[in-house]
Amino acid sequence: MDIERTCLEILLRQVYFEWVAPGSSAGEDDYRGLTKKRFLRLARGYLRYATEDENEQMYNWLQVKLKEENGIFTFIRQMSERFLQLSEEGICYRAEEKQFFHWKELVTGLGLELFTMSFLAGRSLCEELSEKQEADCICMPFPKLKHSELGSLLGNDGEGLAENHFHLKGSFPVFLLNWSCLMNHIGDPNDFLHGFQEYQEGELVFREEDRGRKGLYVSVIQAAAYRICLFECYEKIPRKERLEISDGREYDESDLRRIQIQIDSYRGLTEDSFSEKGRVACPDYALYGIWEICRFRDEMPVAGEKYFLYRCFRAVYSGIFGDREKNLFYRYLLIALRFRSEMVQTNRKRGFANFLTYQDRKEDIIDFYKEDYEKYVMRLTACSLQKHQNLASMELRISPKPRAEDTLRRIRFYDENILEGFEKEDDRAKGLSRCFYVLHFPKKREEKIRELEPRDAVLRREMDGFLYEQMELIRMEKNHYGRGGGDPRVRGYDTCAGEIGCRPEVFALFYRRIQQFAGENQVDWIHWTYHVGEDYLDLVDGLRAVDEVVRFCELPEGSRLGHGMALGIEPGSYYCMRQNRVLLPAQDLLDNIAWTLGFCRENGIVVEETLKKDLEKEFRRLWGMIYQGEAEEPGEKYRWVDTYSVKTETEVKRTTGEETGFFRAWREAAVTRSEMPWDEYYDAWKLRGDSPRLYLESLREMENSADGGSDLRIPRALAGCESDLREAARGAREKENCRWLYLRYHYDVPARERGYRTEIFTFTETYIRLIRRMQGELREKLTAKRIGIECNPSSNYQIGPFERYEEHPMFCMYGKNLNDVPASRMSVSINTDDMGIFQTSLEMEYMTMYMALQKCKTEDGHKRYSREEIIRWLADVKRMGREQSFIKCERLPRG
């Protein structure tokens, strides 16, 4: 299977469409194969592990395969028939357990629709299918999973699955919807070109030939022309009405208007054909053959492209297409897959930053037609996925608008589109009741340091604005519910996006204040989750972030953490991948060391004496460098107080009118010490959930105090602000040095600048063993607090620091029924995250974990777990997922 997958990857993702001869010429690259020189050159760059002789053997094998009738198209069909079958329910997966992950990688790289449509085309020539059967198969968002052991678990027992981590705008078929839109609007006066210029093909190996390669935008124009030509061929449009394709000339921007006129005429023809039954806007002219059946279906916006692929494959297999059309179809697929690699994560890079590149592009094309495609997105996600899966609840995560009324107006728009997707009144009620919304706020890195402003000042102000709007939103929902309206639609809050460079402390006040407001107003339907422990520069940093979320945000019982991979990643494997060395900012390293020592002390974890001394020594070095300005060379020192006052006094007087006495008090009260004990620093870290603004105001009080303010005592500014200060940090707040250090952490500009310097830190085996114990302790704490983890297998595998699904962190988080796995008892659930980007479904995620456990082996090569143990484990996970769902809440009395 590895050989077949590799060959298809090379033929469909490494070949440039310009190399494929438009006509039929022997000895050239076309749908029947590549020249030996070309293949070996591509294989050399793609297969780093293979020798030249092995590549040559692969070429010889492939040549025989492609000599079969229809070349690459038969190859695609044969691969699809190994994994798919046709039943009364439509296209279904075969339970090919040994090859499951090879198939998963294949469709991730090349797209599921390529294989489902080639399979359907082949079957339609062997057995007669009605138009409705064809349309039903084409409109399936993914094949059904027919598995004797998993059938009951996946909802056939009457208990549906809970989808607890579902980003609405990342869960529609990203490539299909954007590509279909582009193929139908390529000549519209939109600035598509600007977006294409920003794309970078990270999945391709750049070679010498890249210099002469056409840009992506020009390539897409060719694809739009090829699509029309192939459509006209299989629909048997009269030749005099067809778009001419010349073998000697490629299309460019000067042809866009002519191409768009042809597209619009076919799209209008489709709409007019059935206008007597009510005109519906047709998003894709390729729907022509199934428009009457599909025009009211949820999947209609992407069915056109799938139907186009189906008709092309059928025309290939039935002989309607000649060599010229087959080569045009091959060219079309090469361009489409090149574009797909820019919309869907297909490369092998890890980390959230790589994923973010794709996530930010998911609406690049459809955003030009926002009004229509907003409706399509809702129908493709909240409606279609409910109908094709057995779901008990569906948590739709969306970004809030700046104003509460605008957020609720957008939610009403979404709800209306959900209701339109169900015909029967009972189905409409159930469909809407299964869905609810969680508002997520994106983390953002600090762009620059600002004088007299705390860390992340811009994002903090933004969250302050959202705070009062969300209080108003909760109030509006409560009033609506109390007057006999429907159930509250917003059930919780989340933070999303990349963690690196944005600590949980930034969102702590928002979380605590909303909790306080909800409690005061007897609102019980608001719940909490937080993306954390997914992406980090060091495993200790990820564990600290988890602790910070729980501490600073004060997550209540029943809350959840999104991803949380740091809790279950095997430390030995993690650091082995990095040669036991990590790179991270000095401030983060300082914090991590202090947190390690403090966390271990608080939880009774013994730190070996040698390791403790090493950590304390490194702590002192970093403290001196960051907060005392100690350079690497002896004797080069400067005090923060003097440097800070000189840099900022003039600026502050000019912009705020503050008197120099403010800085005089600052200088006189500053505690400049050659050393800072790590335990005192750790206590100061506990204040990071407090509002930094109050500490700056307390400094101003010093200047106005009767004695001139020589001490930073607990001032009036810190009194009566319970929502801004954590009660749990009261002890640390009473310590003068802790308050001073917290103030410096936020407002000491030179120290902050030095804290951004990159450091290299080496982990010893002793430290790695300690981290393993810290992980276990943190898991126990979360279990005791009944805080669950939202696991997302495909997303975690693509982003996270592990190589195989058998190493997924959730097996460490919950080990009951798995004999040799540490038996943690955390609440975990299986979810999809961004299923449109990761090419998955909730059923497929359960199957993925089932197969991962099947592949686990003992040292002597036997299966580690029985099928019964695996099914019991998955049943537990399903139950916990249902228990985690925010759909549950006590109801307020109406009236």
CSV table of C-alpha atoms in Angstrom, one decimal, residues 207-539:
chain,number,residue,atom,x,y,z
A,207,ARG,CA,13.2,22.2,-8.0
A,208,GLU,CA,15.0,23.8,-10.9
A,209,GLU,CA,11.8,23.4,-13.0
A,210,ASP,CA,9.9,25.7,-10.6
A,211,ARG,CA,11.5,28.7,-12.3
A,212,GLY,CA,9.4,28.2,-15.5
A,213,ARG,CA,6.2,27.2,-13.7
A,214,LYS,CA,3.1,29.2,-14.2
A,215,GLY,CA,1.6,31.0,-11.3
A,216,LEU,CA,-1.3,29.5,-9.4
A,217,TYR,CA,-3.8,32.1,-10.6
A,218,VAL,CA,-2.9,31.5,-14.3
A,219,SER,CA,-3.1,27.7,-13.7
A,220,VAL,CA,-6.6,28.1,-12.2
A,221,ILE,CA,-7.7,29.9,-15.3
A,222,GLN,CA,-6.6,26.9,-17.4
A,223,ALA,CA,-8.5,24.6,-15.0
A,224,ALA,CA,-11.7,26.7,-15.5
A,225,ALA,CA,-11.4,26.4,-19.3
A,226,TYR,CA,-10.7,22.6,-19.1
A,227,ARG,CA,-13.7,22.2,-16.9
A,228,ILE,CA,-16.0,23.8,-19.4
A,229,CYS,CA,-14.5,21.8,-22.2
A,230,LEU,CA,-15.0,18.5,-20.4
A,231,PHE,CA,-18.5,19.5,-19.3
A,232,GLU,CA,-19.4,20.3,-22.9
A,233,CYS,CA,-18.0,17.0,-24.1
A,234,TYR,CA,-19.9,14.7,-21.7
A,235,GLU,CA,-23.1,16.8,-22.0
A,236,LYS,CA,-22.7,16.6,-25.8
A,237,ILE,CA,-23.0,20.3,-26.4
A,238,PRO,CA,-23.0,21.1,-30.1
A,239,ARG,CA,-19.5,21.9,-31.3
A,240,LYS,CA,-20.3,25.3,-32.6
A,241,GLU,CA,-21.4,26.4,-29.1
A,242,ARG,CA,-18.3,25.0,-27.3
A,243,LEU,CA,-15.4,26.9,-25.8
A,244,GLU,CA,-12.4,26.2,-28.1
A,245,ILE,CA,-9.3,24.7,-26.4
A,246,SER,CA,-6.2,25.0,-28.6
A,247,ASP,CA,-3.3,22.6,-28.0
A,248,GLY,CA,-0.8,25.3,-28.8
A,249,ARG,CA,-2.1,28.2,-26.7
A,250,GLU,CA,-2.9,28.4,-23.0
A,251,TYR,CA,-5.5,30.7,-21.6
A,252,ASP,CA,-4.6,33.8,-19.6
A,253,GLU,CA,-6.3,36.8,-18.0
A,254,SER,CA,-7.3,38.2,-21.4
A,255,ASP,CA,-9.7,35.3,-21.8
A,256,LEU,CA,-11.4,35.6,-18.4
A,257,ARG,CA,-14.5,37.5,-19.8
A,258,ARG,CA,-15.1,34.9,-22.5
A,259,ILE,CA,-14.8,32.1,-20.0
A,260,GLN,CA,-17.1,33.7,-17.6
A,261,ILE,CA,-19.8,34.4,-20.2
A,262,GLN,CA,-19.8,30.7,-21.0
A,263,ILE,CA,-20.1,29.8,-17.3
A,264,ASP,CA,-22.9,32.2,-16.7
A,265,SER,CA,-24.8,30.9,-19.8
A,266,TYR,CA,-24.6,27.3,-18.5
A,267,ARG,CA,-25.5,28.2,-15.0
A,268,GLY,CA,-28.5,30.2,-16.2
A,269,LEU,CA,-29.5,27.3,-18.4
A,270,THR,CA,-29.6,25.0,-15.4
A,271,GLU,CA,-31.8,27.4,-13.4
A,272,ASP,CA,-34.2,28.0,-16.3
A,273,SER,CA,-34.6,24.3,-16.9
A,274,PHE,CA,-36.7,24.0,-13.8
A,275,SER,CA,-37.9,27.5,-13.1
A,276,GLU,CA,-41.5,26.4,-13.3
A,277,LYS,CA,-41.0,24.7,-10.0
A,278,GLY,CA,-39.6,27.8,-8.3
A,279,ARG,CA,-36.3,29.4,-9.4
A,280,VAL,CA,-33.3,28.6,-7.2
A,281,ALA,CA,-29.9,30.2,-7.7
A,282,CYS,CA,-27.5,27.6,-9.1
A,283,PRO,CA,-24.0,27.9,-7.6
A,284,ASP,CA,-22.4,25.5,-10.1
A,285,TYR,CA,-23.3,24.9,-13.8
A,286,ALA,CA,-21.9,21.3,-13.4
A,287,LEU,CA,-25.1,20.5,-11.4
A,288,TYR,CA,-27.0,20.5,-14.7
A,289,GLY,CA,-27.6,16.7,-14.8
A,290,ILE,CA,-28.9,16.4,-11.2
A,291,TRP,CA,-30.2,19.9,-10.5
A,292,GLU,CA,-33.8,18.9,-10.1
A,293,ILE,CA,-32.8,16.3,-7.5
A,294,CYS,CA,-30.2,18.2,-5.6
A,295,ARG,CA,-31.3,21.9,-5.7
A,296,PHE,CA,-32.9,21.8,-2.2
A,297,ARG,CA,-30.3,19.5,-0.6
A,298,ASP,CA,-27.9,20.6,2.0
A,299,GLU,CA,-24.9,19.4,0.0
A,300,MET,CA,-26.0,21.1,-3.2
A,301,PRO,CA,-23.2,23.8,-3.1
A,302,VAL,CA,-20.4,21.1,-3.4
A,303,ALA,CA,-22.4,18.4,-5.3
A,304,GLY,CA,-21.6,20.1,-8.6
A,305,GLU,CA,-17.9,19.5,-8.4
A,306,LYS,CA,-18.4,15.9,-7.2
A,307,TYR,CA,-20.9,15.3,-10.0
A,308,PHE,CA,-18.4,16.8,-12.5
A,309,LEU,CA,-15.7,14.3,-11.3
A,310,TYR,CA,-18.2,11.5,-11.5
A,311,ARG,CA,-19.2,12.3,-15.1
A,312,CYS,CA,-15.6,12.7,-16.2
A,313,PHE,CA,-14.5,9.3,-14.6
A,314,ARG,CA,-17.6,7.7,-16.2
A,315,ALA,CA,-16.7,9.2,-19.6
A,316,VAL,CA,-13.2,7.9,-19.2
A,317,TYR,CA,-14.2,4.3,-18.3
A,318,SER,CA,-17.0,4.2,-20.9
A,319,GLY,CA,-14.9,5.4,-23.8
A,320,ILE,CA,-16.7,8.8,-24.3
A,321,PHE,CA,-13.4,10.6,-23.6
A,322,GLY,CA,-10.6,10.2,-26.1
A,323,ASP,CA,-6.9,10.7,-25.4
A,324,ARG,CA,-7.2,14.5,-25.7
A,325,GLU,CA,-10.0,14.7,-23.1
A,326,LYS,CA,-8.3,12.3,-20.8
A,327,ASN,CA,-5.2,14.4,-20.8
A,328,LEU,CA,-7.2,17.6,-20.2
A,329,PHE,CA,-8.9,15.8,-17.3
A,330,TYR,CA,-5.5,14.8,-15.9
A,331,ARG,CA,-4.3,18.4,-16.3
A,332,TYR,CA,-7.5,19.6,-14.5
A,333,LEU,CA,-6.8,17.2,-11.6
A,334,LEU,CA,-3.2,18.4,-11.2
A,335,ILE,CA,-4.3,22.0,-11.0
A,336,ALA,CA,-7.2,21.3,-8.7
A,337,LEU,CA,-4.9,19.3,-6.3
A,338,ARG,CA,-2.3,22.0,-6.4
A,339,PHE,CA,-4.9,24.5,-5.3
A,340,ARG,CA,-6.2,22.0,-2.7
A,341,SER,CA,-2.8,21.8,-1.2
A,342,GLU,CA,-3.1,25.5,-0.4
A,343,MET,CA,-6.5,25.2,1.2
A,344,VAL,CA,-6.3,21.9,3.2
A,345,GLN,CA,-3.4,20.8,5.4
A,346,THR,CA,-1.6,18.2,3.3
A,347,ASN,CA,2.0,18.8,4.2
A,348,ARG,CA,3.9,17.0,6.9
A,349,LYS,CA,4.8,20.0,9.0
A,350,ARG,CA,3.7,20.0,12.6
A,351,GLY,CA,2.8,22.8,14.9
A,352,PHE,CA,-0.1,25.2,15.2
A,353,ALA,CA,1.6,27.9,13.1
A,354,ASN,CA,1.5,25.6,10.0
A,355,PHE,CA,-2.1,24.8,10.6
A,356,LEU,CA,-2.9,28.5,11.0
A,357,THR,CA,-1.7,29.2,7.5
A,358,TYR,CA,-4.5,26.9,6.2
A,359,GLN,CA,-7.1,28.0,8.7
A,360,ASP,CA,-6.7,31.6,7.7
A,361,ARG,CA,-7.4,30.7,4.0
A,362,LYS,CA,-10.5,28.7,4.5
A,363,GLU,CA,-12.8,31.5,3.2
A,364,ASP,CA,-10.5,33.3,0.9
A,365,ILE,CA,-12.7,32.7,-2.2
A,366,ILE,CA,-16.2,32.4,-0.8
A,367,ASP,CA,-15.8,35.6,1.2
A,368,PHE,CA,-16.4,37.5,-2.1
A,369,TYR,CA,-19.9,36.0,-2.1
A,370,LYS,CA,-20.5,36.1,1.7
A,371,GLU,CA,-24.2,36.4,1.7
A,372,ASP,CA,-24.9,33.3,-0.3
A,373,TYR,CA,-22.1,31.2,1.0
A,374,GLU,CA,-22.8,31.9,4.7
A,375,LYS,CA,-26.1,30.0,4.2
A,376,TYR,CA,-24.3,27.2,2.4
A,377,VAL,CA,-21.8,26.8,5.2
A,378,MET,CA,-24.6,26.3,7.8
A,379,ARG,CA,-26.4,23.7,5.6
A,380,LEU,CA,-23.2,21.8,4.9
A,381,THR,CA,-22.3,21.6,8.6
A,382,ALA,CA,-25.1,21.9,11.1
A,383,CYS,CA,-27.7,20.2,8.8
A,384,SER,CA,-25.9,17.7,6.5
A,385,LEU,CA,-23.6,16.4,9.3
A,386,GLN,CA,-26.5,15.8,11.6
A,387,LYS,CA,-28.4,13.8,9.0
A,388,HIS,CA,-25.4,11.6,8.1
A,389,GLN,CA,-24.2,10.9,11.7
A,390,ASN,CA,-25.9,9.8,14.9
A,391,LEU,CA,-25.4,12.9,17.0
A,392,ALA,CA,-26.7,13.7,20.5
A,393,SER,CA,-25.3,17.2,20.5
A,394,MET,CA,-23.3,19.5,18.3
A,395,GLU,CA,-21.3,22.4,19.8
A,396,LEU,CA,-20.9,25.0,17.2
A,397,ARG,CA,-18.0,27.3,17.9
A,398,ILE,CA,-18.1,30.8,16.4
A,399,SER,CA,-16.4,34.2,17.0
A,400,PRO,CA,-18.6,36.8,18.6
A,401,LYS,CA,-19.3,40.2,17.1
A,402,PRO,CA,-18.2,43.3,19.0
A,403,ARG,CA,-21.8,44.0,20.1
A,404,ALA,CA,-24.1,41.6,21.8
A,405,GLU,CA,-27.1,42.3,19.7
A,406,ASP,CA,-25.1,41.7,16.5
A,407,THR,CA,-23.9,38.3,17.9
A,408,LEU,CA,-27.4,37.2,18.7
A,409,ARG,CA,-28.6,38.5,15.3
A,410,ARG,CA,-25.9,36.3,13.6
A,411,ILE,CA,-27.0,33.3,15.7
A,412,ARG,CA,-30.6,33.8,14.6
A,413,PHE,CA,-29.4,33.8,11.0
A,414,TYR,CA,-27.6,30.5,11.6
A,415,ASP,CA,-30.6,29.0,13.4
A,416,GLU,CA,-32.9,30.0,10.5
A,417,ASN,CA,-30.7,28.2,8.1
A,418,ILE,CA,-30.6,25.1,10.3
A,419,LEU,CA,-34.4,25.0,10.3
A,420,GLU,CA,-34.5,25.3,6.6
A,421,GLY,CA,-32.5,22.2,6.3
A,422,PHE,CA,-35.3,20.0,7.8
A,423,GLU,CA,-38.6,19.4,6.2
A,424,LYS,CA,-40.7,17.9,9.0
A,425,GLU,CA,-41.6,20.1,12.0
A,426,ASP,CA,-40.4,17.4,14.4
A,427,ASP,CA,-37.1,17.1,12.6
A,428,ARG,CA,-36.7,20.9,12.6
A,429,ALA,CA,-37.2,21.0,16.4
A,430,LYS,CA,-34.8,18.2,17.0
A,431,GLY,CA,-32.2,19.5,14.6
A,432,LEU,CA,-32.1,22.9,16.3
A,433,SER,CA,-32.2,21.5,19.8
A,434,ARG,CA,-29.1,19.4,19.2
A,435,CYS,CA,-27.1,22.5,18.2
A,436,PHE,CA,-25.9,25.3,20.4
A,437,TYR,CA,-23.1,27.8,20.3
A,438,VAL,CA,-19.9,28.4,22.2
A,439,LEU,CA,-18.2,31.8,21.6
A,440,HIS,CA,-14.5,31.6,21.1
A,441,PHE,CA,-12.0,34.4,21.5
A,442,PRO,CA,-8.7,34.1,19.5
A,443,LYS,CA,-5.4,34.5,21.3
A,444,LYS,CA,-3.0,37.0,19.8
A,445,ARG,CA,0.7,37.5,20.1
A,446,GLU,CA,1.9,40.8,21.5
A,447,GLU,CA,3.3,42.8,18.5
A,448,LYS,CA,5.4,45.4,20.4
A,449,ILE,CA,6.2,46.6,23.9
A,450,ARG,CA,4.4,49.8,24.9
A,451,GLU,CA,5.6,52.1,27.7
A,452,LEU,CA,3.4,52.2,30.8
A,453,GLU,CA,1.2,49.5,29.4
A,454,PRO,CA,1.1,45.9,30.7
A,455,ARG,CA,1.9,42.8,28.6
A,456,ASP,CA,-0.7,42.1,25.9
A,457,ALA,CA,-2.3,45.5,26.6
A,458,VAL,CA,-4.2,45.6,23.2
A,459,LEU,CA,-5.8,42.2,23.7
A,460,ARG,CA,-6.6,43.0,27.4
A,461,ARG,CA,-8.5,46.1,26.3
A,462,GLU,CA,-10.2,44.1,23.6
A,463,MET,CA,-11.4,41.5,26.1
A,464,ASP,CA,-12.6,44.3,28.5
A,465,GLY,CA,-14.8,45.5,25.7
A,466,PHE,CA,-16.1,41.9,25.0
A,467,LEU,CA,-16.7,41.4,28.8
A,468,TYR,CA,-19.5,44.0,29.1
A,469,GLU,CA,-21.0,42.9,25.8
A,470,GLN,CA,-21.1,39.3,26.9
A,471,MET,CA,-22.8,40.3,30.2
A,472,GLU,CA,-25.4,42.1,28.1
A,473,LEU,CA,-25.7,39.0,25.9
A,474,ILE,CA,-26.4,36.8,28.9
A,475,ARG,CA,-28.9,39.3,30.2
A,476,MET,CA,-30.7,39.4,26.9
A,477,GLU,CA,-30.8,35.6,26.6
A,478,LYS,CA,-32.1,35.3,30.2
A,479,ASN,CA,-34.9,37.9,29.6
A,480,HIS,CA,-35.8,36.1,26.3
A,481,TYR,CA,-36.0,32.7,28.1
A,482,GLY,CA,-37.9,34.1,31.1
A,483,ARG,CA,-40.6,35.6,28.8
A,484,GLY,CA,-41.2,32.1,27.4
A,485,GLY,CA,-38.8,32.2,24.5
A,486,GLY,CA,-36.6,29.4,23.3
A,487,ASP,CA,-33.7,27.8,25.2
A,488,PRO,CA,-30.5,30.0,25.5
A,489,ARG,CA,-28.4,29.6,22.4
A,490,VAL,CA,-25.0,30.5,23.8
A,491,ARG,CA,-23.9,27.9,26.3
A,492,GLY,CA,-20.3,28.6,26.9
A,493,TYR,CA,-17.0,30.4,26.2
A,494,ASP,CA,-13.7,29.3,24.8
A,495,THR,CA,-10.3,30.8,23.7
A,496,CYS,CA,-8.8,29.5,20.4
A,497,ALA,CA,-5.8,30.0,18.1
A,498,GLY,CA,-2.1,29.6,18.9
A,499,GLU,CA,-0.9,29.5,22.5
A,500,ILE,CA,2.7,30.5,22.0
A,501,GLY,CA,3.2,34.1,22.9
A,502,CYS,CA,-0.2,34.6,24.7
A,503,ARG,CA,-0.5,33.2,28.2
A,504,PRO,CA,-3.8,32.3,29.9
A,505,GLU,CA,-3.4,35.2,32.3
A,506,VAL,CA,-4.6,37.5,29.5
A,507,PHE,CA,-8.1,35.9,29.6
A,508,ALA,CA,-8.3,35.3,33.4
A,509,LEU,CA,-10.3,38.4,34.3
A,510,PHE,CA,-12.8,37.7,31.5
A,511,TYR,CA,-13.4,34.2,32.7
A,512,ARG,CA,-13.7,35.1,36.4
A,513,ARG,CA,-15.9,38.1,35.9
A,514,ILE,CA,-18.4,36.3,33.6
A,515,GLN,CA,-18.5,33.4,36.2
A,516,GLN,CA,-19.3,36.0,38.9
A,517,PHE,CA,-21.9,37.7,36.8
A,518,ALA,CA,-23.6,34.4,35.9
A,519,GLY,CA,-23.7,33.4,39.5
A,520,GLU,CA,-25.1,36.7,40.6
A,521,ASN,CA,-27.9,36.4,38.0
A,522,GLN,CA,-28.7,32.7,38.6
A,523,VAL,CA,-27.6,31.8,35.1
A,524,ASP,CA,-26.6,28.1,35.0
A,525,TRP,CA,-26.2,27.4,31.3
A,526,ILE,CA,-22.8,29.1,30.8
A,527,HIS,CA,-19.9,26.7,30.7
A,528,TRP,CA,-16.2,27.0,30.1
A,529,THR,CA,-13.5,25.5,27.9
A,530,TYR,CA,-10.0,26.7,26.9
A,531,HIS,CA,-7.6,25.7,24.1
A,532,VAL,CA,-4.4,24.8,26.0
A,533,GLY,CA,-1.6,22.3,26.0
A,534,GLU,CA,-1.8,21.9,22.2
A,535,ASP,CA,1.2,23.9,20.9
A,536,TYR,CA,4.2,24.9,22.9
A,537,LEU,CA,8.0,25.4,22.7
A,538,ASP,CA,8.7,23.1,25.6
A,539,LEU,CA,6.6,20.4,27.2
